[in-house]
Each structure stands twice: as structure tokens, then as C-alpha cells.
Amino acid sequence: MLMDANQAVLVIVDLQGRLMPAIHDAGLVLAQNLRLAKIARLLDVPVLGTEQNRQGLGPNVEEIAALCERTLHKTHFGACFDGLQDMLPAGRKQIVVTGCEAHVCMLQTAIGLLQLGYEVIIAIDAVGSRQAASRDAALARLDKLGAHLVTVEMLAFEWLRDCKHPRFREVLALIK
């Protein structure tokens, strides 16, 4: 039941420059995604991004884009309709999903991954919507559908497993 860095992929959904100013607690959402992406990179967890209607919403925030190995440009709200599953590294079954908007693209992407048989993990402190109620409704729905709801810090320590992990101090510095 613990999250395993060797089985994980991080998918950051639509943290786009033109969208973020409208997101409730956008600064916190962005900070938590940056923290999680940096931790993932330290622990060799692949980091992928998505961008919804790039022409309308622009690219992902530069700091996020720099941490993503690949970015899927999509028009569907659910990234699986645009081929996200084809970007996922073979053999990795735990997909951590974060991003915006929680009740639209993040939700539909997570549901698509669940339908494909992946174990879906939602880092709840790294998702956002324009309204907190929409975010909360999306998380409640995903919980009922079988996604695991965790925090960035929970993920970090589960991925590390042991304070003797060679990257423990580097990850700890990102958490503090």
C-alpha cells in the first residue's frame, strides 16, 4: 500500500500561465507542484506535464515546464483521450496526478488512468480550481472512485522509505 518511487510517474496537469491567476490559492498549488517535481526528479521518478489548449491558455509556468521530461499538448479535458498513456514509461503503475483545474482536467485525467487500470494517487495539496468547493468535490469523487488521496510530504517519505536513503537530506531540505 505504500507508494513506490520505482513504480511511480508524476503527471502535472495544466499549470499554465494564463490559468494560474484564476486558481484559488494558486501560489500554494504552484509551490507544492514545484516541490513535488523536484523531489520526483531527485528520486528518479519521471515527471510529465500536460497543457490544455496551449493557444488559448499558453504554456505551463516556466519553472514547471523546466522540470517536465515531456509535455502533452491536448485539447480533451482528460489527457488519456490525447494519448497520455502512450507517454507513460513501461512497468510503472503508480501515477501521481496533480494540477488544475481539479474538477475538470485533473479529474478527467485521473479517471481515465483509473479506467486504464493504473493505481492513481492524488497529491491533494498540489491540486487547485478557481473555487475551493469545486476542488473539494473533485477530491471527494476521486476518493470514491478508488484514487489514493495523499499529501506531497506523505509521498516524499513513502518514496524515501528510510532516513538512510542517499537522497534523504536533499529531499528533507525541499520539505522544510
mmCIF file of C-alpha atoms in Angstrom:
data_model
loop_
_atom_site.group_PDB
_atom_site.id
_atom_site.type_symbol
_atom_site.label_atom_id
_atom_site.label_comp_id
_atom_site.label_asym_id
_atom_site.label_seq_id
_atom_site.Cartn_x
_atom_site.Cartn_y
_atom_site.Cartn_z
ATOM 1 C CA MET A 1 0.000 0.000 0.000
ATOM 2 C CA LEU A 2 2.987 2.354 0.277
ATOM 3 C CA MET A 3 3.857 4.446 -2.730
ATOM 4 C CA ASP A 4 6.984 3.220 -4.508
ATOM 5 C CA ALA A 5 9.311 5.600 -6.347
ATOM 6 C CA ASN A 6 10.340 2.769 -8.691
ATOM 7 C CA GLN A 7 6.708 2.300 -9.755
ATOM 8 C CA ALA A 8 5.720 5.972 -9.895
ATOM 9 C CA VAL A 9 5.247 8.634 -12.545
ATOM 10 C CA LEU A 10 4.282 12.223 -11.732
ATOM 11 C CA VAL A 11 1.792 13.872 -14.111
ATOM 12 C CA ILE A 12 1.362 17.622 -13.632
ATOM 13 C CA VAL A 13 -1.850 18.770 -15.301
ATOM 14 C CA ASP A 14 -2.202 22.224 -16.857
ATOM 15 C CA LEU A 15 -0.256 24.627 -14.632
ATOM 16 C CA GLN A 16 -0.464 27.202 -17.388
ATOM 17 C CA GLY A 17 0.491 30.818 -17.043
ATOM 18 C CA ARG A 18 -2.838 32.261 -18.155
ATOM 19 C CA LEU A 19 -4.845 29.869 -15.967
ATOM 20 C CA MET A 20 -2.952 30.156 -12.687
ATOM 21 C CA PRO A 21 -4.054 33.713 -11.739
ATOM 22 C CA ALA A 22 -7.666 32.460 -11.577
ATOM 23 C CA ILE A 23 -6.876 29.475 -9.315
ATOM 24 C CA HIS A 24 -7.784 29.627 -5.611
ATOM 25 C CA ASP A 25 -4.525 29.546 -3.587
ATOM 26 C CA ALA A 26 -2.528 29.479 -6.826
ATOM 27 C CA GLY A 27 0.739 30.298 -5.060
ATOM 28 C CA LEU A 28 0.414 27.275 -2.776
ATOM 29 C CA VAL A 29 -0.630 24.979 -5.626
ATOM 30 C CA LEU A 30 2.357 26.070 -7.704
ATOM 31 C CA ALA A 31 4.780 25.806 -4.764
ATOM 32 C CA GLN A 32 3.623 22.282 -3.916
ATOM 33 C CA ASN A 33 3.928 21.164 -7.540
ATOM 34 C CA LEU A 34 7.438 22.585 -7.755
ATOM 35 C CA ARG A 35 8.386 20.868 -4.510
ATOM 36 C CA LEU A 36 6.949 17.533 -5.630
ATOM 37 C CA ALA A 37 8.517 17.702 -9.092
ATOM 38 C CA LYS A 38 11.941 18.440 -7.596
ATOM 39 C CA ILE A 39 11.572 15.538 -5.161
ATOM 40 C CA ALA A 40 10.473 13.261 -8.001
ATOM 41 C CA ARG A 41 13.488 14.235 -10.084
ATOM 42 C CA LEU A 42 15.844 13.567 -7.142
ATOM 43 C CA LEU A 43 14.329 10.097 -6.742
ATOM 44 C CA ASP A 44 14.293 9.234 -10.465
ATOM 45 C CA VAL A 45 10.501 9.423 -10.741
ATOM 46 C CA PRO A 46 9.625 10.524 -14.296
ATOM 47 C CA VAL A 47 7.826 13.892 -14.455
ATOM 48 C CA LEU A 48 5.377 14.575 -17.275
ATOM 49 C CA GLY A 49 3.233 17.620 -17.922
ATOM 50 C CA THR A 50 0.101 18.428 -19.848
ATOM 51 C CA GLU A 51 -1.090 21.675 -21.404
ATOM 52 C CA GLN A 52 -4.727 22.301 -22.270
ATOM 53 C CA ASN A 53 -5.411 24.329 -25.411
ATOM 54 C CA ARG A 54 -1.959 25.902 -25.431
ATOM 55 C CA GLN A 55 -3.018 28.533 -27.950
ATOM 56 C CA GLY A 56 -5.652 29.852 -25.543
ATOM 57 C CA LEU A 57 -4.057 29.250 -22.140
ATOM 58 C CA GLY A 58 -0.392 29.499 -23.047
ATOM 59 C CA PRO A 59 2.396 27.171 -21.915
ATOM 60 C CA ASN A 60 2.910 25.791 -18.437
ATOM 61 C CA VAL A 61 4.566 28.086 -15.923
ATOM 62 C CA GLU A 62 8.255 28.174 -16.837
ATOM 63 C CA GLU A 63 9.525 26.583 -13.591
ATOM 64 C CA ILE A 64 7.138 23.648 -14.057
ATOM 65 C CA ALA A 65 7.924 23.231 -17.753
ATOM 66 C CA ALA A 66 11.638 23.024 -16.920
ATOM 67 C CA LEU A 67 11.031 20.067 -14.578
ATOM 68 C CA CYS A 68 8.902 18.046 -17.028
ATOM 69 C CA GLU A 69 10.673 15.500 -19.192
ATOM 70 C CA ARG A 70 7.849 15.667 -21.740
ATOM 71 C CA THR A 71 4.664 17.678 -22.098
ATOM 72 C CA LEU A 72 1.472 16.522 -23.776
ATOM 73 C CA HIS A 73 -0.350 19.246 -25.686
ATOM 74 C CA LYS A 74 -4.029 18.360 -25.520
ATOM 75 C CA THR A 75 -7.493 19.547 -26.437
ATOM 76 C CA HIS A 76 -9.518 16.980 -24.491
ATOM 77 C CA PHE A 77 -10.019 17.704 -20.804
ATOM 78 C CA GLY A 78 -8.942 14.152 -19.964
ATOM 79 C CA ALA A 79 -5.344 13.652 -21.105
ATOM 80 C CA CYS A 80 -5.870 9.940 -21.845
ATOM 81 C CA PHE A 81 -8.063 10.899 -24.808
ATOM 82 C CA ASP A 82 -4.983 12.627 -26.265
ATOM 83 C CA GLY A 83 -2.591 9.727 -25.585
ATOM 84 C CA LEU A 84 -1.105 10.343 -22.130
ATOM 85 C CA GLN A 85 -0.901 6.595 -21.531
ATOM 86 C CA ASP A 86 1.466 6.298 -24.520
ATOM 87 C CA MET A 87 3.909 8.645 -22.753
ATOM 88 C CA LEU A 88 3.997 6.647 -19.511
ATOM 89 C CA PRO A 89 7.156 4.567 -19.014
ATOM 90 C CA ALA A 90 6.541 0.827 -19.275
ATOM 91 C CA GLY A 91 6.242 -1.039 -15.999
ATOM 92 C CA ARG A 92 5.263 1.933 -13.850
ATOM 93 C CA LYS A 93 1.759 1.542 -12.461
ATOM 94 C CA GLN A 94 1.501 4.254 -9.775
ATOM 95 C CA ILE A 95 0.556 7.540 -11.418
ATOM 96 C CA VAL A 96 0.632 10.628 -9.206
ATOM 97 C CA VAL A 97 -1.663 13.301 -10.619
ATOM 98 C CA THR A 98 -1.569 16.968 -9.623
ATOM 99 C CA GLY A 99 -2.570 20.276 -11.167
ATOM 100 C CA CYS A 100 -5.545 22.250 -12.410
ATOM 101 C CA GLU A 101 -8.380 22.506 -12.642
ATOM 102 C CA ALA A 102 -9.112 19.804 -10.102
ATOM 103 C CA HIS A 103 -12.732 19.377 -11.141
ATOM 104 C CA VAL A 104 -12.098 19.371 -14.902
ATOM 105 C CA CYS A 105 -8.780 18.322 -16.468
ATOM 106 C CA MET A 106 -7.132 16.848 -13.371
ATOM 107 C CA LEU A 107 -10.299 14.874 -12.534
ATOM 108 C CA GLN A 108 -10.892 13.589 -16.064
ATOM 109 C CA THR A 109 -7.227 12.643 -16.469
ATOM 110 C CA ALA A 110 -7.247 10.734 -13.163
ATOM 111 C CA ILE A 111 -10.498 8.940 -14.060
ATOM 112 C CA GLY A 112 -9.046 7.980 -17.447
ATOM 113 C CA LEU A 113 -5.984 6.489 -15.762
ATOM 114 C CA LEU A 114 -8.173 4.581 -13.282
ATOM 115 C CA GLN A 115 -10.202 3.175 -16.176
ATOM 116 C CA LEU A 116 -6.965 2.000 -17.800
ATOM 117 C CA GLY A 117 -6.047 0.060 -14.639
ATOM 118 C CA TYR A 118 -3.407 2.347 -13.174
ATOM 119 C CA GLU A 119 -3.106 2.993 -9.453
ATOM 120 C CA VAL A 120 -3.878 6.701 -9.224
ATOM 121 C CA ILE A 121 -2.527 8.885 -6.444
ATOM 122 C CA ILE A 122 -3.690 12.466 -5.990
ATOM 123 C CA ALA A 123 -1.404 14.880 -4.141
ATOM 124 C CA ILE A 124 -4.265 16.896 -2.640
ATOM 125 C CA ASP A 125 -2.141 19.884 -1.637
ATOM 126 C CA ALA A 126 -0.896 20.222 -5.228
ATOM 127 C CA VAL A 127 -4.284 20.500 -6.976
ATOM 128 C CA GLY A 128 -6.444 23.547 -7.465
ATOM 129 C CA SER A 129 -9.563 25.025 -9.013
ATOM 130 C CA ARG A 130 -10.976 28.501 -9.324
ATOM 131 C CA GLN A 131 -13.279 27.703 -6.408
ATOM 132 C CA ALA A 132 -12.382 25.641 -3.345
ATOM 133 C CA ALA A 133 -15.764 23.872 -3.493
ATOM 134 C CA SER A 134 -15.009 22.556 -6.995
ATOM 135 C CA ARG A 135 -11.632 21.262 -5.822
ATOM 136 C CA ASP A 136 -13.197 19.568 -2.804
ATOM 137 C CA ALA A 137 -15.935 17.955 -4.927
ATOM 138 C CA ALA A 138 -13.334 16.550 -7.331
ATOM 139 C CA LEU A 139 -11.294 15.077 -4.472
ATOM 140 C CA ALA A 140 -14.382 13.514 -2.889
ATOM 141 C CA ARG A 141 -15.351 11.943 -6.206
ATOM 142 C CA LEU A 142 -11.859 10.583 -6.846
ATOM 143 C CA ASP A 143 -11.746 9.139 -3.335
ATOM 144 C CA LYS A 144 -14.972 7.226 -4.012
ATOM 145 C CA LEU A 145 -13.620 6.015 -7.356
ATOM 146 C CA GLY A 146 -10.567 4.470 -5.680
ATOM 147 C CA ALA A 147 -7.798 7.030 -6.098
ATOM 148 C CA HIS A 148 -5.406 7.391 -3.162
ATOM 149 C CA LEU A 149 -5.510 10.870 -1.620
ATOM 150 C CA VAL A 150 -2.173 11.882 -0.101
ATOM 151 C CA THR A 151 -0.067 14.981 0.512
ATOM 152 C CA VAL A 152 3.237 15.940 -1.056
ATOM 153 C CA GLU A 153 5.027 15.221 2.222
ATOM 154 C CA MET A 154 3.401 11.792 2.557
ATOM 155 C CA LEU A 155 4.600 10.916 -0.937
ATOM 156 C CA ALA A 156 8.112 12.136 -0.272
ATOM 157 C CA PHE A 157 8.568 9.988 2.832
ATOM 158 C CA GLU A 158 6.940 6.938 1.257
ATOM 159 C CA TRP A 159 9.197 7.260 -1.773
ATOM 160 C CA LEU A 160 12.248 7.594 0.516
ATOM 161 C CA ARG A 161 11.235 4.745 2.866
ATOM 162 C CA ASP A 162 14.333 5.184 5.080
ATOM 163 C CA CYS A 163 16.308 8.053 6.606
ATOM 164 C CA LYS A 164 19.399 6.270 5.292
ATOM 165 C CA HIS A 165 18.269 6.827 1.699
ATOM 166 C CA PRO A 166 21.165 8.513 -0.165
ATOM 167 C CA ARG A 167 18.897 11.455 -1.151
ATOM 168 C CA PHE A 168 17.204 11.859 2.250
ATOM 169 C CA ARG A 169 18.867 15.159 3.184
ATOM 170 C CA GLU A 170 18.216 16.705 -0.232
ATOM 171 C CA VAL A 171 14.533 15.745 -0.097
ATOM 172 C CA LEU A 172 14.233 16.880 3.510
ATOM 173 C CA ALA A 173 15.614 20.285 2.535
ATOM 174 C CA LEU A 174 12.785 20.633 -0.020
ATOM 175 C CA ILE A 175 10.150 19.699 2.543
ATOM 176 C CA LYS A 176 11.300 22.069 5.286
#
